[in-house]
Amino acid sequence: MTTPAPPPDQTLAFQAHDHSHCCGDLIARAQVIAGERGARLTPVRRRVLEILLEHHRALGAYEVLERLGQDGFGNQPPVAYRALDFLVEQGLAHRVARLNAFIACTHPGQDHSPAFLICRNCQAVAEAPGGGIHAAVETAASLLGFAVERTIIEALGLCPACQEAVE
Amino acid sequence: MTTPAPPPDQTLAFQAHDHSHCCGDLIARAQVIAGERGARLTPVRRRVLEILLEHHRALGAYEVLERLGQDGFGNQPPVAYRALDFLVEQGLAHRVARLNAFIACTHPGQDHSPAFLICRNCQAVAEAPGGGIHAAVETAASLLGFAVERTIIEALGLCPACQEAVE
DNA sequence: CCCTTGACTGTTACTGTATAACATAATTTA
DNA sequence: TAAATTATGTTATACAGTAACAGTCAAGGG
Ligand SMILES: [Zn+2]
Ligand SMILES: [Zn+2]
Ligand SMILES: [Zn+2]
Ligand SMILES: [Zn+2]
């Protein structure tokens, strides 16, 4: 039997897909991206990325930390925060401000500032392209004379699957 | 280059203005709005709103709490959080996710979900109308089949005054 | 090959943010 | 006034994030 055609990568978090393939692929790409940037994807860092990749949802630093401890890594907060900070700096993960939590990036290597779509029912988080939104923020800000350097865009609501499940 | 001057109330946080008048006005309107909604603006709640109104910047719950204690109110976290939650529910204050902090609303009573413009130099926070931005978020989300219920838009950068002060 | 250097990991200890749970007091409603 | 509701005060604890320092590991130069 053949696996279904891979969905457009933008709907990844909201669709059934071959997730082990999706993870494996992203880990491999992370390895390459880190190499290109002269950064080292060490065992802890790699494991943290794997943990984040297990679900398409955001995990708190302490959730990650607990898993690390179980795997024999250090189990004190700085261990998790340092690895998470590294992944965010390298563009391999994102921080979701609303949740005080972290999520693996699904489009690494494409320097971007996405909009996060957070499902309030199943907690899945997807990245939507932020281009048009940034332009709108620019417009609104320039009317007040404000110079935007970075924007945070997070939408709460229901993902496609949960719109049917919840009414 | 200069942008045309926007209506005064939108630049409130970023311009010199008669702030005691601005506070007094907002407190009075809060009283009315709460009344209309059948909510009680009790002494603690009112005091918290006054504290938030003192500056056009976001305050952490514990900053608010310290002030409350000095004024003879309870000085344990739930006292502050409950009052802050009330103000947010009633649309009299907003939570700024990026800062884990709260700010008095400058346009209460006009059910809205603004974009926050956060100055990284002077910490002032202004509310910009979110209309066009929400439309852009809607568009991006609907492409993924996501139903948006609420959006968080926060821009970091420099306010007009600080653009001159900082280079 | 050994030594120096810098980067990474581990640990302690601490600050800051937020909530659960329960007791008490005030207000509304019956 | 009594009961129900809403609000406040307090204790205790969970969750989020950082500073500082000690040990470890992986180059790179002699
Ligand atoms: Zn997947
Ligand atoms: Zn991404
Ligand atoms: Zn003012
Ligand atoms: Zn507002």
Coordinates of N, CA and C (backbone and C1' of nucleotides) in Angstrom, one line a residue, chain A residues 40 60-62 77-78 81-82 95 100 102, chain D residues 15-22 25-27:
Chain A
R40 N 26.3 23.4 16.5 CA 26.4 21.9 16.8 C 25.1 21.4 17.4
G60 N 5.7 23.2 27.4 CA 6.3 24.0 28.4 C 7.7 23.5 28.7
A61 N 8.6 24.4 29.1 CA 10.0 24.0 29.3 C 10.1 22.8 30.3
Y62 N 9.2 22.8 31.3 CA 9.3 21.8 32.3 C 8.8 20.4 31.9
P77 N 16.3 23.1 35.4 CA 15.8 24.0 34.4 C 16.8 24.5 33.3
P78 N 18.0 24.9 33.7 CA 18.8 25.5 32.7 C 19.1 24.5 31.6
Y81 N 16.2 25.0 29.2 CA 16.1 26.4 28.6 C 17.3 26.6 27.7
R82 N 18.5 26.1 28.0 CA 19.6 26.4 27.1 C 19.4 25.7 25.7
R95 N 8.9 30.1 20.1 CA 8.3 30.3 21.4 C 6.9 30.9 21.1
N100 N 3.4 30.5 26.9 CA 4.7 30.3 27.6 C 5.3 28.9 27.3
F102 N 7.0 26.1 23.9 CA 7.8 26.0 22.7 C 7.3 25.0 21.7
Chain D
dC15 P 2.7 22.1 37.8 O5' 3.2 23.4 37.1 C5' 2.3 24.3 36.6 C4' 3.0 25.6 36.2 C3' 4.2 25.3 35.2 O3' 3.9 26.2 34.1 C1' 4.9 26.7 36.9
dA16 P 4.9 26.2 32.8 O5' 5.8 27.4 33.1 C5' 5.3 28.7 33.0 C4' 6.4 29.8 33.1 C3' 7.5 29.5 32.1 O3' 7.7 30.7 31.4 C1' 8.3 29.9 34.3
dG17 P 9.0 30.7 30.3 O5' 10.2 31.2 31.2 C5' 10.2 32.6 31.7 C4' 11.5 32.8 32.5 C3' 12.7 32.5 31.7 O3' 13.4 33.8 31.5 C1' 12.9 31.7 33.9
dT18 P 14.9 33.9 30.9 O5' 15.9 34.0 32.1 C5' 15.6 34.9 33.1 C4' 16.7 34.9 34.2 C3' 18.1 34.8 33.6 O3' 18.8 35.9 34.2 C1' 17.8 33.2 35.2
dA19 P 20.3 36.2 33.7 O5' 21.2 36.1 35.1 C5' 20.5 36.3 36.3 C4' 21.5 36.0 37.4 C3' 23.0 36.1 37.0 O3' 23.7 36.6 38.1 C1' 22.5 33.9 37.7
dA20 P 25.3 37.0 38.0 O5' 26.0 35.7 38.6 C5' 25.4 35.1 39.8 C4' 26.2 33.8 40.1 C3' 27.6 33.9 39.6 O3' 28.5 33.3 40.6 C1' 26.6 31.9 38.9
dC21 P 30.1 33.5 40.5 O5' 30.5 31.9 40.6 C5' 29.9 31.1 41.6 C4' 30.1 29.7 41.1 C3' 31.5 29.3 40.6 O3' 31.9 28.1 41.3 C1' 29.8 28.5 39.2
dA22 P 33.4 27.6 41.2 O5' 33.3 26.0 41.2 C5' 32.1 25.4 41.6 C4' 32.0 24.1 40.9 C3' 33.3 23.5 40.4 O3' 33.3 22.1 40.6 C1' 31.9 23.8 38.5
dC25 P 33.4 14.0 29.8 O5' 33.4 14.6 28.3 C5' 32.3 15.2 27.8 C4' 32.7 16.1 26.6 C3' 33.6 15.4 25.7 O3' 33.1 15.6 24.4 C1' 34.4 17.6 26.3
dA26 P 33.7 14.7 23.2 O5' 34.1 15.8 22.1 C5' 33.2 16.9 21.9 C4' 34.0 18.0 21.2 C3' 34.9 17.5 20.1 O3' 34.8 18.4 19.0 C1' 36.1 18.7 21.7
dA27 P 35.4 17.9 17.6 O5' 37.0 18.0 17.9 C5' 37.8 18.7 17.0 C4' 37.7 20.2 17.1 C3' 38.8 20.9 16.4 O3' 38.3 22.1 15.8 C1' 39.0 21.2 18.8

